[in-house]
Amino acid sequence: MSKKPSIDIEQEDQPQPNNFLWNIIRYVIVVILLVVGIWSYLSQKPHFFTTQETRGMTMGTDYSVKVTDFVKGTEPDVWKNIKTQIHQRLDEIDRAMSTYRTNSEVSRFNNSVSTNWFEVSKDTADVVNTALEIATLTEGAFDITVAPLVDLWGFGANQHPNFTIKDVEEKTNQIKSKIGYDKLEVRLQPPALKKSIPELCIDLSAIAKGYAVDCVAKLLEENGFANFIVEVGGEVCCRGYKDISSTYKATSHDWIIGIEKPFIVSSDGFSGLQRKLPMKDRALATSGDYQNYREIDGVRYSHFIDPRTGFPTEYFTADEPKPVEQLGSVSVLAELCVRADAWATALFVLGEHKGLELAEKHGIAVLFLFRTEQKDHPIREAASTTFPK
Ligand code: FAD
């Protein structure tokens, strides 16, 4: 019997360690060491990420953006280029949807008396499509065709000079027949709007800022960021974490957004925070009566028009009892800021009872804040079950 190549007889008798298994074990050990090494490097992130910010003006209000996962050592031009993209995107939305710009497509649509399809940008068609969807869900409480009433009561771009309540009451009843979201159609492909009466006009102030927030968030995600906050005129969305330096998934570094107490203060005044909300991967919009209102004959009217009456929500005829407490603000949490923005206005118009009923029906997370005029309990909260306690 020919001898086998000279291997250690001892070895030959012994069961050979299964090389395959041993290789697997070695491979697993190497992978574990690699993962631990990368993890410990990544978890000591102070030296890895830095925060970048930008702010500016758009749509007659201010905006701010803060990114916390900007890789350190990236060329400064990268952030400069992203800032330019952000401002251009906001400017594009402003130029399309502003009723303060006579040459915007919304102003041109409003001035057109044609009842044929009027071509618009995809942005405007998408916003009007969402507006009409939420108008239907809120049984007409949200209605972008209230534009002429917004102007009449002195809140829009085409404000009327000072007037008495008598003037406005008469004109409101005349204009009411010229509004109604059922007189407006949208076509997404190719994008276009159509009015069924020549006088129909739209006002996107209650929804376009929320849309702008979502567009900037999308732009940042397309540039590879996952941890940032975007705010336009008080509408805000947060993604990821405010601070990812210590440990990558630290939840203690959530973004915290404050909801202001809705007291009437001077335009640049601040009345303190009613709530502080940890925010991750969602949007918050607040509609309030305490910054945008007019006094007429000693009565204060906010800029929320009830399309069903044609009057501001605080309007009470002489024989109607004035409520003891006043709705000051409505805050809505949602995945998309465009929806939070529109729902906040709609629920302000609907008020607590009808508003909470619809919010529960559609799973909307909403917080109503009322001014009670009671010294020891100046603010009363009413929230839907899905709003954080
Ligand atoms: P929200 O509380 O979100 O909504 C209230 C607004 O919605 C009201 O002001 C009214 O316009 C409208 N509204 C009222 N009732 C209803 C209802 N039932 N359904 C639907 N909508 C309703 N302002 C300037 O001063 N200068 C500018 O150059 C300027 N440019 C703008 C450009 C764009 C594209 C937009 C969208 C707005 C612009 N604005 C401008 C207005 C300003 O940015 C705010 O939109 C406005 O002050 C209301 O902001 P808000 O968050 O308080 O409104």
GROMACS .gro file of C-alpha atoms and ligand atoms in nm:
model
  442
    1MET     CA    1   0.000   0.000   0.000
    2SER     CA    2   0.174   0.311  -0.111
    3LYS     CA    3   0.230   0.549   0.164
    4LYS     CA    4   0.045   0.876   0.161
    5PRO     CA    5   0.248   1.193   0.128
    6SER     CA    6   0.438   1.248   0.446
    7ILE     CA    7   0.193   1.386   0.685
    8ASP     CA    8   0.210   1.342   1.051
    9ILE     CA    9   0.072   0.994   1.120
   10GLU     CA   10  -0.050   1.132   1.442
   11GLN     CA   11  -0.240   1.385   1.248
   12GLU     CA   12  -0.365   1.126   1.006
   13ASP     CA   13  -0.529   0.929   1.288
   14GLN     CA   14  -0.665   1.238   1.448
   15PRO     CA   15  -0.990   1.387   1.315
   16GLN     CA   16  -0.876   1.677   1.096
   17PRO     CA   17  -1.018   2.010   1.234
   18ASN     CA   18  -1.285   2.110   0.979
   19ASN     CA   19  -1.094   2.382   0.792
   20PHE     CA   20  -1.417   2.511   0.644
   21LEU     CA   21  -1.565   2.573   0.992
   22TRP     CA   22  -1.245   2.730   1.117
   23ASN     CA   23  -1.236   2.964   0.815
   24ILE     CA   24  -1.596   3.065   0.888
   25ILE     CA   25  -1.511   3.140   1.251
   26ARG     CA   26  -1.209   3.347   1.146
   27TYR     CA   27  -1.419   3.531   0.888
   28VAL     CA   28  -1.690   3.611   1.148
   29ILE     CA   29  -1.426   3.738   1.395
   30VAL     CA   30  -1.276   3.969   1.132
   31VAL     CA   31  -1.622   4.106   1.040
   32ILE     CA   32  -1.711   4.165   1.407
   33LEU     CA   33  -1.382   4.350   1.465
   34LEU     CA   34  -1.447   4.560   1.155
   35VAL     CA   35  -1.804   4.648   1.262
   36VAL     CA   36  -1.695   4.735   1.616
   37GLY     CA   37  -1.411   4.947   1.478
   38ILE     CA   38  -1.639   5.138   1.240
   39TRP     CA   39  -1.908   5.170   1.506
   40SER     CA   40  -1.672   5.314   1.765
   41TYR     CA   41  -1.536   5.553   1.503
   42LEU     CA   42  -1.884   5.657   1.392
   43SER     CA   43  -2.017   5.686   1.749
   44GLN     CA   44  -1.743   5.934   1.833
   45LYS     CA   45  -1.892   6.167   1.577
   46PRO     CA   46  -1.798   6.506   1.712
   47HIS     CA   47  -1.515   6.503   1.467
   48PHE     CA   48  -1.727   6.375   1.182
   49PHE     CA   49  -2.032   6.603   1.136
   50THR     CA   50  -2.084   6.974   1.163
   51THR     CA   51  -2.395   7.198   1.156
   52GLN     CA   52  -2.474   7.435   0.874
   53GLU     CA   53  -2.753   7.698   0.870
   54THR     CA   54  -2.907   7.944   0.632
   55ARG     CA   55  -3.196   8.189   0.659
   56GLY     CA   56  -3.366   8.453   0.447
   57MET     CA   57  -3.696   8.606   0.337
   58THR     CA   58  -3.965   8.450   0.119
   59MET     CA   59  -4.342   8.496   0.071
   60GLY     CA   60  -4.345   8.808   0.287
   61THR     CA   61  -4.204   8.615   0.583
   62ASP     CA   62  -3.878   8.459   0.695
   63TYR     CA   63  -3.735   8.111   0.652
   64SER     CA   64  -3.456   7.917   0.821
   65VAL     CA   65  -3.282   7.586   0.754
   66LYS     CA   66  -3.043   7.398   0.985
   67VAL     CA   67  -2.861   7.078   0.884
   68THR     CA   68  -2.673   6.878   1.152
   69ASP     CA   69  -2.518   6.601   0.942
   70PHE     CA   70  -2.296   6.808   0.716
   71VAL     CA   71  -1.977   6.607   0.679
   72LYS     CA   72  -1.683   6.799   0.823
   73GLY     CA   73  -1.418   6.890   0.573
   74THR     CA   74  -1.666   6.909   0.283
   75GLU     CA   75  -1.578   7.184   0.039
   76PRO     CA   76  -1.752   7.512   0.154
   77ASP     CA   77  -1.881   7.552  -0.200
   78VAL     CA   78  -2.104   7.246  -0.146
   79TRP     CA   79  -2.307   7.421   0.125
   80LYS     CA   80  -2.300   7.748  -0.072
   81ASN     CA   81  -2.449   7.563  -0.370
   82ILE     CA   82  -2.718   7.401  -0.152
   83LYS     CA   83  -2.808   7.740   0.001
   84THR     CA   84  -2.852   7.877  -0.353
   85GLN     CA   85  -3.074   7.579  -0.447
   86ILE     CA   86  -3.289   7.639  -0.134
   87HIS     CA   87  -3.339   8.008  -0.206
   88GLN     CA   88  -3.409   7.945  -0.576
   89ARG     CA   89  -3.669   7.678  -0.488
   90LEU     CA   90  -3.848   7.910  -0.243
   91ASP     CA   91  -3.832   8.195  -0.494
   92GLU     CA   92  -3.981   7.968  -0.763
   93ILE     CA   93  -4.279   7.889  -0.537
   94ASP     CA   94  -4.321   8.256  -0.439
   95ARG     CA   95  -4.312   8.367  -0.806
   96ALA     CA   96  -4.576   8.109  -0.897
   97MET     CA   97  -4.821   8.138  -0.609
   98SER     CA   98  -4.798   8.494  -0.472
   99THR     CA   99  -5.102   8.718  -0.489
  100TYR     CA  100  -4.857   8.998  -0.393
  101ARG     CA  101  -4.688   8.963  -0.736
  102THR     CA  102  -4.911   9.085  -1.020
  103ASN     CA  103  -4.727   8.860  -1.269
  104SER     CA  104  -4.745   8.537  -1.068
  105GLU     CA  105  -4.946   8.258  -1.229
  106VAL     CA  106  -5.197   8.272  -0.942
  107SER     CA  107  -5.246   8.648  -0.991
  108ARG     CA  108  -5.279   8.596  -1.367
  109PHE     CA  109  -5.532   8.316  -1.308
  110ASN     CA  110  -5.723   8.540  -1.065
  111ASN     CA  111  -5.730   8.827  -1.320
  112SER     CA  112  -5.837   8.599  -1.605
  113VAL     CA  113  -6.212   8.584  -1.675
  114SER     CA  114  -6.176   8.276  -1.895
  115THR     CA  115  -6.351   7.957  -1.785
  116ASN     CA  116  -6.119   7.745  -2.002
  117TRP     CA  117  -5.821   7.547  -1.872
  118PHE     CA  118  -5.550   7.790  -1.753
  119GLU     CA  119  -5.202   7.630  -1.767
  120VAL     CA  120  -4.996   7.651  -1.447
  121SER     CA  121  -4.677   7.496  -1.307
  122LYS     CA  122  -4.676   7.147  -1.154
  123ASP     CA  123  -4.615   7.313  -0.815
  124THR     CA  124  -4.932   7.522  -0.831
  125ALA     CA  125  -5.141   7.232  -0.962
  126ASP     CA  126  -5.015   7.004  -0.683
  127VAL     CA  127  -5.092   7.265  -0.415
  128VAL     CA  128  -5.442   7.335  -0.552
  129ASN     CA  129  -5.505   6.959  -0.576
  130THR     CA  130  -5.421   6.917  -0.205
  131ALA     CA  131  -5.627   7.227  -0.121
  132LEU     CA  132  -5.934   7.086  -0.298
  133GLU     CA  133  -5.888   6.748  -0.127
  134ILE     CA  134  -5.876   6.911   0.217
  135ALA     CA  135  -6.167   7.142   0.127
  136THR     CA  136  -6.374   6.828   0.065
  137LEU     CA  137  -6.254   6.656   0.386
  138THR     CA  138  -6.332   6.968   0.593
  139GLU     CA  139  -6.675   7.017   0.432
  140GLY     CA  140  -6.566   7.351   0.285
  141ALA     CA  141  -6.413   7.505   0.600
  142PHE     CA  142  -6.083   7.517   0.410
  143ASP     CA  143  -6.151   7.700   0.085
  144ILE     CA  144  -5.881   7.880  -0.119
  145THR     CA  145  -6.147   8.065  -0.319
  146VAL     CA  146  -6.212   8.294  -0.018
  147ALA     CA  147  -5.955   8.532  -0.172
  148PRO     CA  148  -6.200   8.824  -0.237
  149LEU     CA  149  -6.325   8.804   0.123
  150VAL     CA  150  -5.968   8.793   0.258
  151ASP     CA  151  -5.901   9.114   0.062
  152LEU     CA  152  -6.233   9.271   0.164
  153TRP     CA  153  -6.158   9.218   0.536
  154GLY     CA  154  -5.815   9.371   0.482
  155PHE     CA  155  -5.582   9.070   0.505
  156GLY     CA  156  -5.476   8.992   0.150
  157ALA     CA  157  -5.253   9.155  -0.108
  158ASN     CA  158  -5.525   9.381  -0.244
  159GLN     CA  159  -5.632   9.539   0.084
  160HIS     CA  160  -5.909   9.794   0.084
  161PRO     CA  161  -5.867  10.123   0.271
  162ASN     CA  162  -6.023  10.159   0.614
  163PHE     CA  163  -6.389  10.075   0.619
  164THR     CA  164  -6.679  10.052   0.863
  165ILE     CA  165  -6.836   9.722   0.954
  166LYS     CA  166  -7.153   9.830   0.774
  167ASP     CA  167  -6.960   9.863   0.443
  168VAL     CA  168  -6.807   9.522   0.487
  169GLU     CA  169  -7.126   9.344   0.590
  170GLU     CA  170  -7.301   9.454   0.270
  171LYS     CA  171  -7.007   9.367   0.045
  172THR     CA  172  -6.953   9.029   0.220
  173ASN     CA  173  -7.305   8.917   0.137
  174GLN     CA  174  -7.255   9.029  -0.226
  175ILE     CA  175  -6.921   8.847  -0.262
  176LYS     CA  176  -7.032   8.523  -0.097
  177SER     CA  177  -7.195   8.398  -0.417
  178LYS     CA  178  -6.863   8.443  -0.601
  179ILE     CA  179  -6.665   8.198  -0.387
  180GLY     CA  180  -6.674   7.820  -0.346
  181TYR     CA  181  -6.419   7.546  -0.404
  182ASP     CA  182  -6.683   7.361  -0.608
  183LYS     CA  183  -6.632   7.631  -0.878
  184LEU     CA  184  -6.262   7.536  -0.917
  185GLU     CA  185  -6.109   7.238  -1.100
  186VAL     CA  186  -5.748   7.121  -1.125
  187ARG     CA  187  -5.580   6.903  -1.388
  188LEU     CA  188  -5.246   6.747  -1.298
  189GLN     CA  189  -5.134   6.641  -1.646
  190PRO     CA  190  -5.070   6.878  -1.813
  191PRO     CA  191  -5.104   7.098  -1.500
  192ALA     CA  192  -5.389   7.350  -1.527
  193LEU     CA  193  -5.670   7.517  -1.331
  194LYS     CA  194  -6.026   7.598  -1.443
  195LYS     CA  195  -6.286   7.830  -1.289
  196SER     CA  196  -6.655   7.783  -1.358
  197ILE     CA  197  -6.735   8.153  -1.294
  198PRO     CA  198  -6.520   8.436  -1.439
  199GLU     CA  199  -6.479   8.616  -1.103
  200LEU     CA  200  -6.334   8.320  -0.910
  201CYS     CA  201  -6.002   8.399  -0.736
  202ILE     CA  202  -5.773   8.186  -0.518
  203ASP     CA  203  -5.549   8.265  -0.219
  204LEU     CA  204  -5.284   8.003  -0.127
  205SER     CA  205  -5.162   8.177   0.190
  206ALA     CA  206  -5.296   7.899   0.411
  207ILE     CA  207  -5.116   7.614   0.232
  208ALA     CA  208  -4.824   7.735   0.014
  209LYS     CA  209  -4.578   7.789   0.299
  210GLY     CA  210  -4.632   7.435   0.420
  211TYR     CA  211  -4.573   7.315   0.063
  212ALA     CA  212  -4.253   7.521   0.047
  213VAL     CA  213  -4.127   7.354   0.367
  214ASP     CA  214  -4.184   7.008   0.213
  215CYS     CA  215  -4.004   7.113  -0.108
  216VAL     CA  216  -3.694   7.229   0.083
  217ALA     CA  217  -3.698   6.909   0.291
  218LYS     CA  218  -3.707   6.703  -0.031
  219LEU     CA  219  -3.419   6.907  -0.176
  220LEU     CA  220  -3.207   6.842   0.136
  221GLU     CA  221  -3.284   6.467   0.124
  222GLU     CA  222  -3.187   6.462  -0.246
  223ASN     CA  223  -2.856   6.616  -0.137
  224GLY     CA  224  -2.803   6.327   0.105
  225PHE     CA  225  -2.901   6.491   0.437
  226ALA     CA  226  -3.116   6.308   0.694
  227ASN     CA  227  -3.094   6.536   1.000
  228PHE     CA  228  -3.233   6.887   0.956
  229ILE     CA  229  -3.508   7.139   1.038
  230VAL     CA  230  -3.684   7.362   0.784
  231GLU     CA  231  -3.910   7.654   0.885
  232VAL     CA  232  -4.105   7.898   0.664
  233GLY     CA  233  -4.320   8.160   0.835
  234GLY     CA  234  -4.373   7.941   1.144
  235GLU     CA  235  -4.453   7.619   0.954
  236VAL     CA  236  -4.183   7.363   1.031
  237CYS     CA  237  -4.063   7.012   0.953
  238CYS     CA  238  -3.794   6.812   1.130
  239ARG     CA  239  -3.598   6.512   1.004
  240GLY     CA  240  -3.368   6.294   1.216
  241TYR     CA  241  -3.192   6.454   1.510
  242LYS     CA  242  -3.078   6.798   1.627
  243ASP     CA  243  -2.752   6.655   1.763
  244ILE     CA  244  -2.595   6.340   1.620
  245SER     CA  245  -2.244   6.407   1.749
  246SER     CA  246  -2.234   6.191   2.063
  247THR     CA  247  -2.409   5.870   1.962
  248TYR     CA  248  -2.562   5.825   1.623
  249LYS     CA  249  -2.906   5.721   1.736
  250ALA     CA  250  -2.933   5.926   2.054
  251THR     CA  251  -3.299   6.005   2.104
  252SER     CA  252  -3.215   6.264   2.368
  253HIS     CA  253  -3.107   6.484   2.083
  254ASP     CA  254  -3.452   6.525   1.930
  255TRP     CA  255  -3.553   6.852   1.773
  256ILE     CA  256  -3.776   7.039   2.021
  257ILE     CA  257  -4.041   7.273   1.876
  258GLY     CA  258  -4.231   7.522   2.092
  259ILE     CA  259  -4.599   7.611   2.059
  260GLU     CA  260  -4.650   7.971   2.168
  261LYS     CA  261  -4.918   8.084   2.416
  262PRO     CA  262  -5.173   8.264   2.190
  263PHE     CA  263  -5.184   8.591   2.384
  264ILE     CA  264  -5.223   8.912   2.189
  265VAL     CA  265  -4.882   9.074   2.200
  266SER     CA  266  -4.709   9.329   1.982
  267SER     CA  267  -4.612   9.188   1.641
  268ASP     CA  268  -4.252   9.122   1.755
  269GLY     CA  269  -4.365   9.028   2.107
  270PHE     CA  270  -4.344   8.679   2.258
  271SER     CA  271  -4.590   8.549   2.514
  272GLY     CA  272  -4.406   8.233   2.622
  273LEU     CA  273  -4.444   7.866   2.531
  274GLN     CA  274  -4.750   7.654   2.600
  275ARG     CA  275  -4.592   7.331   2.482
  276LYS     CA  276  -4.246   7.194   2.388
  277LEU     CA  277  -4.278   6.911   2.136
  278PRO     CA  278  -3.999   6.660   2.058
  279MET     CA  279  -4.012   6.628   1.679
  280LYS     CA  280  -3.867   6.359   1.456
  281ASP     CA  281  -3.962   6.303   1.090
  282ARG     CA  282  -4.284   6.506   1.100
  283ALA     CA  283  -4.417   6.857   1.041
  284LEU     CA  284  -4.601   7.111   1.260
  285ALA     CA  285  -4.814   7.402   1.144
  286THR     CA  286  -4.990   7.655   1.366
  287SER     CA  287  -5.265   7.896   1.269
  288GLY     CA  288  -5.319   8.175   1.521
  289ASP     CA  289  -5.532   8.487   1.554
  290TYR     CA  290  -5.283   8.677   1.767
  291GLN     CA  291  -5.051   8.816   1.501
  292ASN     CA  292  -5.265   8.882   1.194
  293TYR     CA  293  -5.588   9.067   1.284
  294ARG     CA  294  -5.771   9.397   1.230
  295GLU     CA  295  -5.972   9.612   1.468
  296ILE     CA  296  -6.293   9.747   1.317
  297ASP     CA  297  -6.526   9.959   1.530
  298GLY     CA  298  -6.343   9.832   1.841
  299VAL     CA  299  -6.381   9.462   1.756
  300ARG     CA  300  -6.080   9.246   1.664
  301TYR     CA  301  -6.115   9.017   1.363
  302SER     CA  302  -5.855   8.753   1.271
  303HIS     CA  303  -5.763   8.659   0.915
  304PHE     CA  304  -5.964   8.335   0.915
  305ILE     CA  305  -6.270   8.357   0.694
  306ASP     CA  306  -6.552   8.110   0.745
  307PRO     CA  307  -6.651   8.034   0.383
  308ARG     CA  308  -6.995   7.922   0.502
  309THR     CA  309  -7.079   8.271   0.636
  310GLY     CA  310  -6.830   8.483   0.443
  311PHE     CA  311  -6.726   8.650   0.769
  312PRO     CA  312  -6.415   8.614   0.990
  313THR     CA  313  -6.456   8.339   1.248
  314GLU     CA  314  -6.486   8.592   1.535
  315TYR     CA  315  -6.769   8.779   1.370
  316PHE     CA  316  -7.082   8.769   1.583
  317THR     CA  317  -7.397   8.955   1.490
  318ALA     CA  318  -7.524   9.200   1.754
  319ASP     CA  319  -7.779   8.952   1.892
  320GLU     CA  320  -7.533   8.656   1.912
  321PRO     CA  321  -7.377   8.596   2.258
  322LYS     CA  322  -7.000   8.665   2.263
  323PRO     CA  323  -6.810   8.350   2.378
  324VAL     CA  324  -6.639   8.379   2.719
  325GLU     CA  325  -6.316   8.231   2.586
  326GLN     CA  326  -6.151   8.286   2.248
  327LEU     CA  327  -5.978   8.035   2.021
  328GLY     CA  328  -5.621   8.167   1.995
  329SER     CA  329  -5.441   7.902   1.791
  330VAL     CA  330  -5.464   7.561   1.629
  331SER     CA  331  -5.155   7.343   1.583
  332VAL     CA  332  -5.148   7.033   1.361
  333LEU     CA  333  -4.883   6.759   1.337
  334ALA     CA  334  -4.858   6.564   1.012
  335GLU     CA  335  -4.606   6.383   0.797
  336LEU     CA  336  -4.629   6.654   0.528
  337CYS     CA  337  -4.622   7.024   0.618
  338VAL     CA  338  -4.854   7.117   0.330
  339ARG     CA  339  -5.132   6.913   0.493
  340ALA     CA  340  -5.055   7.035   0.845
  341ASP     CA  341  -5.074   7.394   0.718
  342ALA     CA  342  -5.411   7.354   0.547
  343TRP     CA  343  -5.567   7.148   0.826
  344ALA     CA  344  -5.459   7.406   1.089
  345THR     CA  345  -5.653   7.680   0.906
  346ALA     CA  346  -5.953   7.455   0.846
  347LEU     CA  347  -5.974   7.345   1.211
  348PHE     CA  348  -5.941   7.706   1.327
  349VAL     CA  349  -6.246   7.789   1.114
  350LEU     CA  350  -6.437   7.482   1.237
  351GLY     CA  351  -6.366   7.545   1.606
  352GLU     CA  352  -6.333   7.290   1.887
  353HIS     CA  353  -6.637   7.067   1.861
  354LYS     CA  354  -6.678   7.021   1.486
  355GLY     CA  355  -6.299   7.044   1.448
  356LEU     CA  356  -6.225   6.765   1.697
  357GLU     CA  357  -6.500   6.551   1.547
  358LEU     CA  358  -6.341   6.578   1.198
  359ALA     CA  359  -5.987   6.545   1.335
  360GLU     CA  360  -6.076   6.216   1.507
  361LYS     CA  361  -6.257   6.097   1.193
  362HIS     CA  362  -5.951   6.163   0.974
  363GLY     CA  363  -5.681   6.083   1.233
  364ILE     CA  364  -5.550   6.441   1.249
  365ALA     CA  365  -5.322   6.527   1.547
  366VAL     CA  366  -5.449   6.871   1.654
  367LEU     CA  367  -5.414   7.100   1.959
  368PHE     CA  368  -5.657   7.388   2.016
  369LEU     CA  369  -5.549   7.667   2.255
  370PHE     CA  370  -5.815   7.897   2.403
  371ARG     CA  371  -5.771   8.226   2.591
  372THR     CA  372  -6.002   8.185   2.893
  373GLU     CA  373  -5.973   8.531   3.054
  374GLN     CA  374  -5.932   8.340   3.385
  375LYS     CA  375  -5.633   8.464   3.586
  376ASP     CA  376  -5.538   8.125   3.732
  377HIS     CA  377  -5.605   7.929   3.413
  378PRO     CA  378  -5.544   8.168   3.122
  379ILE     CA  379  -5.507   7.900   2.852
  380ARG     CA  380  -5.730   7.597   2.799
  381GLU     CA  381  -5.614   7.310   2.578
  382ALA     CA  382  -5.830   7.075   2.370
  383ALA     CA  383  -5.653   6.805   2.169
  384SER     CA  384  -5.736   6.507   1.949
  385THR     CA  385  -5.634   6.164   2.079
  386THR     CA  386  -5.340   6.146   1.835
  387PHE     CA  387  -5.181   6.470   1.957
  388PRO     CA  388  -4.894   6.408   2.206
  389LYS     CA  389  -5.001   6.451   2.572
  390FAD     P1  390  -5.238   8.074   0.796
  390FAD     O1  391  -5.278   8.086   0.937
  390FAD     O2  392  -5.165   7.953   0.752
  390FAD     O3  393  -5.368   8.096   0.701
  390FAD     C1  394  -5.442   8.216   0.711
  390FAD     C2  395  -5.446   8.277   0.573
  390FAD     O4  396  -5.517   8.188   0.487
  390FAD     C3  397  -5.524   8.407   0.571
  390FAD     O5  398  -5.431   8.516   0.579
  390FAD     C4  399  -5.594   8.404   0.435
  390FAD     O6  400  -5.506   8.452   0.336
  390FAD     C5  401  -5.619   8.257   0.411
  390FAD     N1  402  -5.749   8.208   0.458
  390FAD     C6  403  -5.833   8.266   0.548
  390FAD     N2  404  -5.941   8.188   0.568
  390FAD     C7  405  -5.924   8.077   0.490
  390FAD     C8  406  -6.001   7.960   0.467
  390FAD     N3  407  -6.118   7.939   0.530
  390FAD     N4  408  -5.953   7.867   0.379
  390FAD     C9  409  -5.835   7.887   0.313
  390FAD     N5  410  -5.758   7.997   0.331
  390FAD    C10  411  -5.802   8.090   0.418
  390FAD     N6  412  -4.735   8.863   0.260
  390FAD    C11  413  -4.677   8.986   0.250
  390FAD     O7  414  -4.701   9.068   0.335
  390FAD     N7  415  -4.592   9.018   0.146
  390FAD    C12  416  -4.563   8.928   0.049
  390FAD     O8  417  -4.487   8.957  -0.043
  390FAD    C13  418  -4.623   8.798   0.054
  390FAD     N8  419  -4.597   8.707  -0.041
  390FAD    C14  420  -4.657   8.584  -0.033
  390FAD    C15  421  -4.632   8.487  -0.131
  390FAD    C16  422  -4.693   8.361  -0.122
  390FAD    C17  423  -4.665   8.258  -0.227
  390FAD    C18  424  -4.780   8.331  -0.013
  390FAD    C19  425  -4.845   8.196  -0.001
  390FAD    C20  426  -4.806   8.426   0.084
  390FAD    C21  427  -4.745   8.552   0.075
  390FAD     N9  428  -4.769   8.650   0.172
  390FAD    C22  429  -4.710   8.772   0.164
  390FAD    C23  430  -4.863   8.623   0.286
  390FAD    C24  431  -4.785   8.569   0.410
  390FAD     O9  432  -4.677   8.491   0.375
  390FAD    C25  433  -4.874   8.474   0.493
  390FAD    O10  434  -4.921   8.373   0.407
  390FAD    C26  435  -4.995   8.538   0.552
  390FAD    O11  436  -4.954   8.641   0.635
  390FAD    C27  437  -5.069   8.436   0.635
  390FAD    O12  438  -4.974   8.356   0.701
  390FAD     P2  439  -5.025   8.263   0.820
  390FAD    O13  440  -4.926   8.154   0.843
  390FAD    O14  441  -5.066   8.352   0.931
  390FAD    O15  442  -5.156   8.200   0.750
   0.00000   0.00000   0.00000
